[in-house]
Coordinates of C-alpha atoms in Angstrom, one line a residue:
X4 CA 18.0 -21.2 -39.5
X5 CA 14.8 -21.3 -42.8
X6 CA 14.9 -24.9 -42.1
X7 CA 14.8 -27.3 -39.8
X8 CA 18.5 -28.9 -40.9
X9 CA 19.7 -25.2 -40.5
X10 CA 20.8 -25.4 -36.8
X11 CA 22.7 -28.8 -37.3
X12 CA 24.5 -26.8 -40.2
X13 CA 25.0 -24.4 -38.1
X14 CA 26.7 -26.7 -35.4
X15 CA 28.6 -28.5 -38.3
X16 CA 30.7 -25.1 -39.3
X17 CA 31.1 -23.8 -36.4
X18 CA 28.8 -20.9 -36.0
X19 CA 26.7 -22.3 -33.1
X20 CA 27.2 -24.6 -30.5
X21 CA 25.0 -28.2 -28.7
X22 CA 24.6 -26.1 -26.1
X23 CA 22.5 -23.0 -28.2
X24 CA 20.9 -25.9 -30.4
X25 CA 19.7 -27.6 -27.5
X26 CA 18.3 -23.9 -26.1
X27 CA 16.1 -23.8 -29.3
X28 CA 14.6 -27.4 -28.9
X29 CA 13.6 -26.8 -25.9
X30 CA 12.1 -23.0 -27.1
X31 CA 9.9 -25.4 -30.0
X32 CA 8.8 -27.3 -27.4
X33 CA 6.2 -24.8 -25.8
X34 CA 4.2 -24.0 -27.9
X35 CA 1.9 -21.8 -28.1
X36 CA 4.1 -17.9 -27.3
X37 CA 1.2 -16.4 -25.1
X38 CA 1.1 -19.6 -22.7
X39 CA 4.6 -18.6 -22.1
X40 CA 7.3 -16.6 -19.5
X41 CA 10.4 -17.8 -20.0
X42 CA 13.6 -16.6 -17.8
X43 CA 17.4 -17.6 -19.4
X44 CA 20.1 -16.9 -17.4
X45 CA 23.2 -16.3 -18.3
X46 CA 26.5 -15.4 -16.4
X47 CA 28.1 -12.9 -18.7
X48 CA 26.1 -9.4 -20.0
X49 CA 27.3 -10.3 -23.5
X50 CA 26.1 -14.1 -23.9
X51 CA 22.9 -12.5 -23.0
X52 CA 22.5 -9.9 -25.7
X53 CA 24.2 -12.1 -28.5
X54 CA 22.7 -15.0 -28.1
X55 CA 18.7 -13.1 -27.7
X56 CA 19.8 -11.1 -31.2
X57 CA 21.0 -14.8 -32.5
X58 CA 17.4 -15.6 -31.4
X59 CA 15.4 -12.9 -32.7
X60 CA 16.7 -14.0 -36.2
X61 CA 15.0 -17.7 -36.0
X62 CA 12.2 -17.4 -37.7
X63 CA 10.2 -20.5 -36.2
X64 CA 10.5 -18.3 -33.0
X65 CA 8.8 -14.9 -34.8
X66 CA 6.0 -15.7 -32.5
X67 CA 7.6 -14.6 -29.8
X68 CA 8.5 -11.2 -28.4
X69 CA 12.1 -12.3 -27.3
X70 CA 14.5 -9.6 -25.1
X71 CA 17.4 -9.2 -22.5
X72 CA 17.7 -7.8 -19.1
X73 CA 21.2 -7.4 -17.7
X74 CA 22.7 -4.8 -14.4
X75 CA 23.8 -1.5 -14.4
X76 CA 27.6 -2.3 -14.5
X77 CA 30.4 -0.2 -16.2
X78 CA 29.5 -2.4 -18.9
X79 CA 29.0 -0.6 -22.9
X80 CA 26.7 -3.5 -22.9
X81 CA 25.1 -2.7 -19.7
X82 CA 21.5 -1.0 -19.4
X83 CA 20.4 2.1 -17.8
X84 CA 17.6 1.6 -14.7
X85 CA 14.5 2.7 -16.3
X86 CA 15.3 0.4 -19.5
X87 CA 15.5 -2.3 -16.6
X88 CA 12.4 -1.1 -15.3
X89 CA 11.1 -1.2 -18.5
X90 CA 12.2 -4.6 -19.5
X91 CA 11.1 -6.3 -16.6
X92 CA 7.4 -4.6 -16.9
X93 CA 6.7 -5.9 -20.7
X94 CA 7.9 -9.3 -18.6
X95 CA 5.5 -9.2 -16.2
X96 CA 2.8 -8.2 -18.3
X97 CA 3.2 -10.6 -20.6
X98 CA 4.4 -8.2 -23.6
X99 CA 8.3 -10.2 -23.6
X100 CA 7.6 -14.2 -23.5
X101 CA 11.8 -15.1 -23.6
X102 CA 13.7 -13.3 -21.6
X103 CA 17.6 -13.7 -21.5
X104 CA 18.8 -12.3 -18.5
X105 CA 22.0 -12.3 -15.6
X106 CA 22.0 -12.8 -11.8
X107 CA 20.5 -9.3 -11.9
X108 CA 17.2 -11.1 -12.1
X109 CA 18.0 -13.3 -9.6
X110 CA 16.3 -11.5 -6.2
X111 CA 13.6 -9.0 -5.5
X112 CA 11.3 -9.8 -8.4
X113 CA 8.3 -11.2 -8.8
X114 CA 6.7 -12.8 -11.8
X115 CA 3.5 -14.9 -10.8
X116 CA 2.9 -16.2 -14.2
X117 CA 6.6 -16.9 -15.1
X118 CA 6.4 -20.8 -16.2
X119 CA 9.7 -21.5 -16.7
X120 CA 13.3 -20.4 -15.6
X121 CA 16.8 -22.1 -17.5
X122 CA 20.1 -22.6 -16.3
X123 CA 21.9 -22.1 -19.8
X124 CA 24.9 -20.8 -17.0
X125 CA 24.9 -23.3 -13.7
X126 CA 24.6 -21.4 -11.0
X127 CA 27.6 -20.9 -8.7
X128 CA 26.2 -20.6 -5.0
X129 CA 23.1 -22.3 -3.0
X130 CA 22.3 -18.9 -2.6
X131 CA 22.2 -18.1 -6.7
X132 CA 20.5 -22.0 -7.5
X133 CA 17.7 -21.6 -4.7
X134 CA 16.5 -17.6 -5.8
X135 CA 16.7 -18.4 -9.6
X136 CA 14.4 -21.1 -9.4
X137 CA 12.2 -19.4 -6.8
X138 CA 11.4 -17.5 -10.2
X139 CA 9.8 -19.9 -11.4
X140 CA 6.2 -19.0 -10.1
X141 CA 3.2 -20.7 -11.6
X142 CA 2.1 -23.7 -10.7
X143 CA 3.0 -26.6 -12.7
X144 CA 5.6 -23.8 -14.0
X145 CA 10.1 -25.5 -14.9
X146 CA 13.5 -25.5 -13.4
X147 CA 15.9 -26.5 -16.4
X148 CA 19.6 -26.8 -15.8
X149 CA 21.8 -27.5 -18.6
X150 CA 24.7 -29.3 -18.1
X151 CA 26.8 -30.7 -20.5
X152 CA 26.7 -34.3 -21.2
X153 CA 29.6 -36.7 -19.8
X154 CA 31.4 -33.8 -18.1
X155 CA 32.2 -34.3 -14.2
X156 CA 33.2 -31.5 -13.1
X157 CA 29.6 -29.8 -14.0
X158 CA 27.5 -32.6 -12.3
X159 CA 29.2 -33.0 -9.1
X160 CA 28.8 -29.1 -9.2
X161 CA 24.8 -29.0 -9.2
X162 CA 25.2 -32.1 -7.1
X163 CA 26.7 -30.7 -3.9
X164 CA 24.5 -27.3 -4.3
X165 CA 21.3 -29.5 -4.2
X166 CA 23.4 -31.4 -1.2
X167 CA 24.1 -28.6 0.2
X168 CA 20.8 -26.8 0.2
X169 CA 19.3 -30.7 2.0
X170 CA 21.4 -30.6 5.1
X171 CA 21.0 -26.4 5.5
X172 CA 17.2 -27.1 5.6
X173 CA 17.5 -30.1 7.4
X174 CA 19.5 -28.1 9.8
X175 CA 16.4 -25.1 10.2
X176 CA 13.6 -28.1 10.5
X177 CA 15.4 -30.0 13.3
X178 CA 17.1 -27.5 15.3
X179 CA 15.6 -27.2 18.8
X180 CA 15.1 -31.2 18.9
X181 CA 15.8 -32.7 21.8
X182 CA 19.7 -34.0 21.4
X183 CA 18.4 -37.4 23.4
X184 CA 15.8 -38.1 21.3
X185 CA 16.1 -40.1 17.7
X186 CA 15.4 -38.9 14.3
X187 CA 12.9 -41.3 14.0
X188 CA 10.7 -40.1 17.3
X189 CA 10.7 -36.5 15.9
X190 CA 7.6 -34.9 16.0
X191 CA 6.4 -33.6 12.4
X192 CA 8.3 -31.6 10.1
X193 CA 5.5 -28.9 10.5
X194 CA 4.9 -28.3 14.1
X195 CA 7.9 -25.5 13.2
X196 CA 7.8 -24.8 9.5
X197 CA 4.5 -23.1 7.3
X198 CA 3.7 -24.8 4.1
X199 CA 1.8 -23.5 0.9
X200 CA 0.7 -26.7 -1.3
X201 CA 0.3 -24.4 -4.7
X202 CA 3.7 -23.5 -4.8
X203 CA 5.3 -26.0 -2.3
X204 CA 6.8 -22.8 -0.9
X205 CA 8.4 -23.5 3.1
X206 CA 9.3 -21.3 6.1
X207 CA 10.9 -22.0 9.6
X208 CA 10.1 -20.6 12.3
X209 CA 13.6 -19.8 12.8
X210 CA 13.4 -17.4 9.8
X211 CA 10.2 -16.2 10.9
X212 CA 11.4 -13.1 12.5
X213 CA 13.3 -11.9 9.9
X214 CA 9.9 -12.0 7.7
X215 CA 8.1 -10.1 10.0
X216 CA 10.7 -8.0 10.0
X217 CA 10.9 -7.6 6.2
X218 CA 7.1 -7.2 6.7
X219 CA 6.9 -4.5 7.9
X220 CA 9.7 -2.7 6.8
X221 CA 7.0 -2.8 3.6
X222 CA 4.6 -0.9 5.1
X223 CA 4.3 2.8 4.2
X224 CA 6.0 4.9 6.5
X225 CA 8.0 8.6 6.7
X226 CA 10.7 10.5 8.3
X227 CA 7.8 10.9 10.9
X228 CA 7.3 7.3 11.4
X229 CA 8.9 3.7 10.9
X230 CA 6.9 1.0 11.2
X231 CA 9.0 -2.1 13.4
X232 CA 7.4 -5.3 15.2
X233 CA 7.7 -5.6 19.0
X234 CA 8.4 -8.6 21.1
X235 CA 7.0 -8.7 25.0
X236 CA 8.4 -11.9 26.5
X237 CA 6.5 -13.3 30.0
X238 CA 7.2 -16.2 32.2
X239 CA 4.2 -18.7 33.5
X240 CA 5.2 -21.4 35.4
X241 CA 8.6 -22.1 34.2
X242 CA 8.2 -21.9 29.9
X243 CA 7.8 -19.1 27.6
X244 CA 5.3 -17.1 26.5
X245 CA 5.7 -14.3 23.5
X246 CA 3.6 -11.7 22.1
X247 CA 4.1 -9.6 19.0
X248 CA 3.0 -6.4 18.7
X249 CA 2.9 -5.3 14.8
X250 CA 2.5 -1.3 13.7
X251 CA -1.0 -0.2 13.5
X252 CA -0.7 0.1 9.6
X253 CA -0.8 -4.2 9.6
X254 CA -3.3 -6.3 8.7
X255 CA -3.7 -7.3 12.8
X256 CA -1.9 -5.6 15.8
X257 CA -1.5 -8.5 18.2
X258 CA -0.8 -11.9 18.5
X259 CA 0.3 -14.1 21.1
X260 CA 2.4 -17.7 20.9
X261 CA 2.7 -20.6 22.3
X262 CA 4.7 -21.8 25.9
X263 CA 8.0 -22.6 24.8
X264 CA 10.8 -24.2 26.8
X265 CA 13.3 -21.2 25.9
X266 CA 12.7 -17.3 25.6
X267 CA 14.3 -17.9 21.5
X268 CA 11.8 -20.4 20.8
X269 CA 8.6 -19.0 22.2
X270 CA 10.0 -15.5 19.6
X271 CA 10.5 -17.6 16.7
X272 CA 7.1 -19.4 17.3
X273 CA 5.0 -16.5 17.6
X274 CA 6.7 -15.4 14.3
X275 CA 5.5 -18.2 12.7
X276 CA 1.4 -18.5 14.1
X277 CA 1.7 -14.5 12.9
X278 CA 4.0 -15.5 9.5
X279 CA 0.5 -18.0 8.6
X280 CA -2.3 -15.5 9.9
X281 CA -0.3 -12.7 7.3
X282 CA -0.8 -15.3 4.7
X283 CA -4.0 -16.5 5.5
X284 CA -5.6 -12.3 5.1
X285 CA -3.4 -12.4 1.7
X286 CA -0.5 -9.7 3.2
X287 CA 2.0 -12.6 2.1
X288 CA 2.1 -14.6 -1.0
X289 CA 2.1 -17.5 -2.0
X290 CA 5.7 -17.2 -1.7
X291 CA 5.3 -16.2 1.6
X292 CA 7.2 -12.2 0.5
X293 CA 5.3 -9.6 1.3
X294 CA 3.5 -7.8 -1.8
X295 CA 5.0 -5.4 -3.7
X296 CA 3.8 -2.2 -5.9
X297 CA 2.5 -4.6 -9.0
X298 CA 3.6 -2.7 -12.0
X299 CA 0.8 -1.0 -13.9
X300 CA -0.1 -2.6 -17.2
X301 CA 3.0 -1.7 -19.7
X302 CA 0.9 0.0 -22.6
X303 CA 3.9 2.6 -22.6
X304 CA 5.4 4.3 -26.1
X305 CA 8.7 4.9 -26.6
X306 CA 9.7 8.1 -28.9
X307 CA 13.3 9.3 -29.6
X308 CA 14.3 7.0 -26.0
X309 CA 12.5 8.3 -23.4
X310 CA 9.7 6.6 -21.9
X311 CA 5.7 9.0 -21.9
X312 CA 4.3 8.1 -18.9
X313 CA -0.3 8.2 -18.9
X314 CA -1.8 8.1 -16.1
X315 CA -1.8 6.0 -13.4
X316 CA 2.3 5.5 -14.1
X317 CA 3.3 6.7 -11.2
X318 CA 2.5 6.7 -8.0
X319 CA 1.1 10.2 -7.7
X320 CA -0.8 9.8 -10.9
X321 CA -2.9 6.7 -9.7
X322 CA -6.3 9.5 -9.4
X323 CA -7.1 9.1 -13.2
X324 CA -8.9 12.4 -14.5
X325 CA -12.8 12.4 -15.1
X326 CA -14.6 12.9 -18.1
X327 CA -18.2 15.3 -17.4
X328 CA -21.6 13.6 -16.8
X329 CA -24.3 14.5 -18.6
X330 CA -27.1 13.3 -15.6
X331 CA -24.3 15.1 -12.9
X332 CA -25.6 19.3 -14.3
X333 CA -27.7 21.4 -13.3
X334 CA -28.1 24.7 -11.7
X335 CA -29.8 24.5 -8.7
X336 CA -26.6 24.9 -6.4
X337 CA -27.6 28.5 -6.7
X338 CA -30.9 28.4 -5.1
X339 CA -31.6 31.0 -2.6
X340 CA -34.2 29.0 -0.6
X341 CA -35.1 25.4 -0.6
X342 CA -34.2 22.7 -3.3
X343 CA -35.6 19.2 -4.2
X344 CA -33.4 16.3 -5.5
X345 CA -33.7 13.0 -6.2
X346 CA -31.7 11.0 -4.0
X347 CA -29.6 7.6 -3.9
X348 CA -28.6 6.1 -1.4
X349 CA -24.9 3.9 -1.7
X350 CA -24.8 1.4 1.1
X351 CA -21.3 -0.9 1.8
X352 CA -20.7 -4.9 3.5
X353 CA -17.5 -5.5 3.7
X354 CA -16.2 -10.2 3.2
X355 CA -14.5 -9.4 6.4
X356 CA -15.9 -9.0 9.8
X357 CA -15.1 -6.0 11.6
X358 CA -14.7 -3.9 8.3
X359 CA -17.3 -1.2 8.7
X360 CA -18.0 1.3 6.4
X361 CA -20.9 3.8 6.5
X362 CA -23.2 5.0 3.9
X363 CA -23.6 8.0 1.6
X364 CA -26.0 9.7 -0.3
X365 CA -26.1 10.9 -3.5
X366 CA -28.4 14.0 -4.4
X367 CA -28.7 15.5 -8.0
X368 CA -31.0 17.2 -10.2
X369 CA -32.0 14.8 -12.7
X370 CA -33.3 11.3 -12.5
X371 CA -30.6 8.3 -13.4
X372 CA -31.8 4.8 -15.5
X373 CA -33.6 1.8 -13.2
X374 CA -30.9 -0.1 -14.8
X375 CA -28.3 1.9 -12.3
X376 CA -30.4 3.0 -9.6
X377 CA -30.5 -0.1 -8.6
X378 CA -27.5 -2.1 -9.0
X379 CA -25.1 -4.1 -7.5
X380 CA -21.2 -5.1 -7.8
X381 CA -18.3 -5.8 -5.9
X382 CA -15.7 -3.3 -5.1
X383 CA -12.5 -5.0 -4.6
X384 CA -10.3 -2.7 -2.4
X385 CA -7.0 -3.0 -1.3
X386 CA -5.5 -6.0 0.1
X387 CA -7.3 -8.8 -0.7
X388 CA -11.0 -6.8 0.7
X389 CA -14.5 -7.8 -1.1
X390 CA -17.1 -4.4 -0.6
X391 CA -20.6 -5.6 -1.5
X392 CA -21.8 -2.5 -3.1
X393 CA -26.0 -1.4 -4.0
X394 CA -27.5 1.9 -4.9
X395 CA -30.8 1.9 -3.8
X396 CA -33.3 4.6 -4.9
X397 CA -35.4 6.8 -2.0
X398 CA -37.2 9.3 -4.0
X399 CA -37.2 13.3 -3.7
X400 CA -35.6 14.9 -0.8
X401 CA -36.1 18.4 0.5
X402 CA -33.7 20.4 2.1
X403 CA -34.8 23.5 3.5
X404 CA -32.3 26.4 3.1
X405 CA -30.4 25.8 6.4
X406 CA -29.7 21.9 4.7
X407 CA -28.7 23.3 1.4
X408 CA -26.3 25.8 2.8
X409 CA -24.3 23.2 5.2
X410 CA -25.2 21.0 2.6
X411 CA -23.3 22.8 0.2
X412 CA -20.0 23.5 3.3
X413 CA -19.8 20.5 3.7
X414 CA -18.6 19.1 0.5
X415 CA -16.4 22.5 -0.8
X416 CA -14.7 21.2 2.9
X417 CA -14.6 18.1 3.1
X418 CA -13.5 17.2 -0.2
X419 CA -11.0 20.0 -0.4
X420 CA -9.8 19.1 2.9
X421 CA -9.2 15.8 2.1
X422 CA -6.8 16.0 -1.1
X423 CA -5.2 18.9 1.3
X424 CA -6.3 21.6 -1.0
X425 CA -7.6 24.1 2.3
X426 CA -4.9 26.7 0.8
X427 CA -3.8 28.2 -1.9
X428 CA -0.4 29.1 -2.7
X429 CA 2.9 29.2 -0.3
X430 CA 5.6 31.2 1.0
X431 CA 8.4 29.3 -0.9
X432 CA 6.1 29.6 -4.7
X433 CA 6.0 33.3 -4.2
X434 CA 1.8 33.4 -3.8
X435 CA 0.4 34.5 -1.2
X436 CA -1.1 31.6 1.0
X437 CA -4.7 32.3 0.8
X438 CA -7.8 30.1 3.1
X439 CA -10.0 28.7 0.4
X440 CA -12.9 29.9 3.0
X441 CA -11.7 33.0 3.4
X442 CA -14.3 36.0 4.2
X443 CA -15.9 37.8 1.0
X444 CA -14.6 34.5 -0.9
X445 CA -17.2 32.3 -2.6
X446 CA -16.2 29.2 -4.4
X447 CA -17.5 28.9 -7.6
X448 CA -19.5 25.3 -8.6
X449 CA -19.4 24.2 -11.8
X450 CA -22.8 23.9 -13.7
X451 CA -21.1 19.9 -15.1
X452 CA -20.5 18.9 -11.4
X453 CA -23.4 20.1 -9.4
X454 CA -24.5 16.9 -6.6
X455 CA -24.0 16.6 -3.4
X456 CA -22.6 13.5 -1.0
X457 CA -23.8 13.8 2.2
X458 CA -22.7 11.0 4.3
X459 CA -25.6 8.2 6.6
X460 CA -25.4 7.1 10.0
X461 CA -23.6 4.0 10.6
X462 CA -26.0 1.1 10.3
X463 CA -25.4 -2.4 11.0
X464 CA -28.3 -3.3 8.5
X465 CA -28.9 -2.3 5.1
X466 CA -32.0 0.5 5.6
X467 CA -34.0 1.5 2.7
X468 CA -35.1 4.8 4.6
X469 CA -32.6 7.6 4.3
X470 CA -31.1 9.1 7.7
X471 CA -28.6 12.1 7.2
X472 CA -25.8 11.9 9.7
X473 CA -26.8 16.4 9.9
X474 CA -24.3 16.7 12.9
X475 CA -20.9 15.6 11.2
X476 CA -22.6 18.5 8.5
X477 CA -22.4 20.7 10.9
X478 CA -19.7 20.1 12.8
X479 CA -17.4 20.7 9.3
X480 CA -19.8 24.1 8.5
X481 CA -18.4 25.1 12.6
X482 CA -15.0 24.4 11.9
X483 CA -14.9 26.8 8.6
X484 CA -16.8 29.3 10.4
X485 CA -14.1 29.5 13.2
X486 CA -11.4 29.1 11.0
X487 CA -12.9 32.1 9.0
X488 CA -12.5 34.5 12.1
X489 CA -9.2 32.9 13.1
X490 CA -7.2 34.1 9.5
X491 CA -6.6 37.7 8.6
X492 CA -6.2 38.7 6.0
X493 CA -1.9 38.2 5.7
X494 CA -2.6 34.9 6.1
X495 CA -1.8 34.5 9.6
X496 CA -3.3 32.7 12.3
X497 CA -4.2 35.1 15.5
X498 CA -2.2 34.4 17.9
X499 CA -4.9 34.1 21.3
X500 CA -7.1 31.6 19.5
X501 CA -7.0 29.0 21.9
X502 CA -8.2 30.0 24.5
X503 CA -7.3 29.1 28.5
X504 CA -9.3 26.7 29.9
X505 CA -10.2 26.4 33.5
X506 CA -10.7 22.5 32.8
X507 CA -8.0 21.0 34.7
X508 CA -9.1 17.4 35.0
X509 CA -6.1 14.8 34.5
X510 CA -7.9 12.8 31.4
X511 CA -9.0 15.7 30.1
X512 CA -7.5 16.7 26.1
X513 CA -8.2 20.1 25.3
X514 CA -8.4 20.7 21.7
X515 CA -9.3 24.5 19.9
X516 CA -12.9 24.4 20.1
X517 CA -13.4 21.9 23.0
X518 CA -12.1 19.8 25.9
X519 CA -12.5 16.1 25.4
X520 CA -12.2 13.1 27.6
X521 CA -9.3 10.8 26.3
X522 CA -11.9 7.8 25.9
X523 CA -13.6 10.3 23.2
X524 CA -10.8 11.7 21.1
X525 CA -9.5 8.2 19.5
X526 CA -10.6 7.4 16.2
X527 CA -12.4 10.9 16.0
X528 CA -11.0 13.5 13.0
X529 CA -9.9 16.2 13.2
X530 CA -8.1 19.5 11.8
X531 CA -5.1 21.4 11.9
X532 CA -6.2 25.0 11.8
X533 CA -2.3 26.2 11.2
X534 CA -2.4 23.2 8.0
X535 CA -5.8 23.0 7.6
X536 CA -5.2 19.2 7.2
X537 CA -7.8 16.8 8.6
X538 CA -6.7 13.3 10.2
X539 CA -7.8 11.3 12.0
X540 CA -6.3 9.5 15.5
X541 CA -5.6 6.4 16.8
X542 CA -4.0 7.0 19.8
X543 CA -2.8 8.9 22.6
X544 CA 1.6 9.1 22.8
X545 CA 1.6 8.7 26.9
X546 CA 5.1 10.0 27.9
X547 CA 5.6 12.9 25.4
X548 CA 4.5 16.3 25.9
X549 CA 4.8 19.2 23.7
X550 CA 7.8 19.8 25.6
X551 CA 10.0 17.3 24.2
X552 CA 12.6 17.7 22.4
X553 CA 11.9 18.9 18.6
X554 CA 14.1 16.1 16.7
X555 CA 12.4 16.6 12.9
X556 CA 15.1 18.3 10.2
X557 CA 13.5 21.7 9.4
X558 CA 14.7 22.3 5.6
X559 CA 17.5 19.7 5.8
X560 CA 19.1 21.5 8.5
X561 CA 19.1 21.1 11.7
X562 CA 16.0 21.9 13.3
X563 CA 16.5 25.9 15.1
X564 CA 13.9 25.1 18.0
X565 CA 14.2 23.2 20.9
X566 CA 10.2 21.7 21.7
X567 CA 7.5 21.9 19.6
X568 CA 6.2 24.2 22.3
X569 CA 9.1 26.8 20.9
X570 CA 8.4 25.6 17.4
X571 CA 4.3 26.7 17.0
X572 CA 4.6 30.5 18.9
X573 CA 7.5 30.6 16.2
X574 CA 6.6 29.4 12.9
X575 CA 2.8 30.0 13.7
X576 CA 2.4 32.7 16.6
X577 CA 0.4 29.4 18.8
X578 CA 0.9 29.9 22.2
X579 CA 0.1 26.5 23.3
X580 CA -1.7 26.6 26.9
X581 CA -1.7 22.9 27.9
X582 CA 1.8 22.0 26.7
X583 CA 1.7 18.9 29.5
X584 CA -0.9 17.4 27.8
X585 CA 0.0 13.5 25.3
X586 CA 0.6 14.1 22.0
X587 CA -2.0 12.5 19.6
X588 CA -0.7 9.7 17.0
X589 CA -2.4 10.8 13.8
X590 CA -3.1 9.3 10.5
X591 CA -3.2 12.1 7.2
X592 CA -5.8 12.1 5.4
X593 CA -5.0 14.6 2.9
X594 CA -2.7 11.7 1.0
X595 CA -5.4 10.0 -1.3
X596 CA -4.6 6.7 -2.6
X597 CA -6.7 5.0 -4.6
X598 CA -7.9 1.8 -3.5
X599 CA -9.7 0.1 -5.7
X600 CA -8.6 -3.0 -7.2
X601 CA -9.3 -5.4 -10.5
X602 CA -10.8 -8.4 -10.2
X603 CA -8.6 -10.8 -11.4
X604 CA -5.7 -9.1 -9.7
X605 CA -7.5 -9.6 -6.7
X606 CA -7.6 -12.8 -7.1
X607 CA -4.4 -13.9 -8.2
X608 CA -2.2 -11.2 -5.9
X609 CA -4.7 -10.4 -3.4
X610 CA -3.2 -8.2 -1.9
X611 CA -1.6 -4.5 -1.4
X612 CA -1.0 -2.2 1.9
X613 CA -2.9 0.9 2.8
X614 CA -1.3 3.8 2.6
X615 CA -1.4 5.7 6.1
X616 CA 1.3 7.8 7.3
X617 CA 1.6 8.7 11.1
X618 CA 2.2 11.5 13.1
X619 CA 2.8 12.6 16.0
X620 CA 1.5 16.2 17.1
X621 CA 0.1 17.8 20.1
X622 CA -3.2 18.1 20.8
X623 CA -3.9 22.8 20.8
X624 CA -3.5 23.0 18.1
X625 CA -6.5 20.6 16.6
X626 CA -10.0 21.2 15.8
X627 CA -12.1 18.3 16.5
X628 CA -14.4 17.7 12.8
X629 CA -16.5 14.4 14.5
X630 CA -17.2 11.6 16.1
X631 CA -15.6 9.3 12.8
X632 CA -15.0 6.1 12.2
X633 CA -11.1 4.8 11.3
X634 CA -12.3 2.7 9.0
X635 CA -14.4 5.7 6.7
X636 CA -11.0 7.8 7.5
X637 CA -8.6 4.9 6.3
X638 CA -10.6 4.8 3.2
X639 CA -10.9 8.6 2.6

């Protein structure tokens, strides 16, 4: 293979087939390896392994990175799941150009930059043909079928597959047409279908219901909450109209479909409209598939066959470590009276209507350089949102003794609460459980991180002056003081902390520290007194109370508790004074995720799902912290 005639000599000698030689010529036509991402489908594991090894030895292909990927069968030639994922990530990142694979990669993978798919062995079924063809994602990509010249069986096999695909697609498009109307009088094809020009992807109305369900399955969930779509069909003047309601953590919540002749068609068409909207919002990619977790760029080393994971290579490592910044150092936090600090306000403006982000002010001892103090930047967030960010110097700000104390306590409470660190130790770990703000304990601030980050009142317009949201700051400090009084030295919460109230109005919700009208509880931020975790309230769940059956699992076994009332009394010593009020639908803020996205990924891929975990908990064990926007909580 070191000469131009090398392959011809090998064919003549019987070492390689003319089919392998044809594949070599295809590879030679690719040109620059930097622009090639090619999948080569073969039928057998041994074929993938043998041809890949042979191609590695060809001098002309030394610029290509070649590998193979097969399934996890019982064969000794099969690859382990870890090696499969590693190889696929190398291919996604462009560090492997030519990937020989079996049908294991026909479904469920997303490689947007794949430029060519070659069927070295022909597909056996229509599904295999369609799925493998769909791996060629990049614009102007190629799909190559290698058919033996003069082999009529292979030609007829491929013809039947293509013909069957056409009939299936045609039937799906015109399934609901009036049989009395000739095909020439049928409406345009796109009336019951949605087409993406850039990729050629098309989805029909009768496939959209399943796609909506699949989209909901991809939304974040846990054992307390499984996101599902809800369809409500109404009859109006003999016609049917369907309303689709998506889960709270979807890109949008509600859409109403057109009037239809049947309820089934109404359900399908509202799903079609929803799929169009999800694609426009970036929740479905240009191949009309829900986005899955984007693989992180591979810089993983292999030592002794083991993977060395670095920052960001696992779900819980996406919050990277930080370096000490000299400008943030200082000693002013220990001042007992007032302090004067430099102020820099951060304002955020989202490119999507209705998305509001409150600003904050950074207070620090050092003065920033002008190019940093007056700066603008674009933050690319998931899902497919861009936030215009401005940093503005606001001169010096003097904090009196009370403001300094409240600001310190707010920062200690708020950020420890977000990351679920208000308590240290647990019964299971053997370390005594202690409240972070217990009496007599003072949190030590590092001199290398001496700054305050305080919230500003939200304004639809960017303002030059500072308007610190001191009410929210004071709410947090009050929560700390109440928790200090509630927790004893033996880490048990006082059983009588929830006092009986005389307020019995129908629309009042009783929390641990105050009673609120039901309209005021939504979008509030609350603190769980028994766990020290912060939640945002999404809604009230009417029809459910703390006296309902406790259906959760407890330590992997069936729960011994009959109800929420029984659970909180036995486990935490909490006596619920208002067990008949509705439960709260909550979103936790103590599972922090990095929502920043690189610009290239924002443009190419567009979307990730917000990580939202919902829980149903009764109101009595919560203390309200403040009336903050849910949008703020979503981004904590």
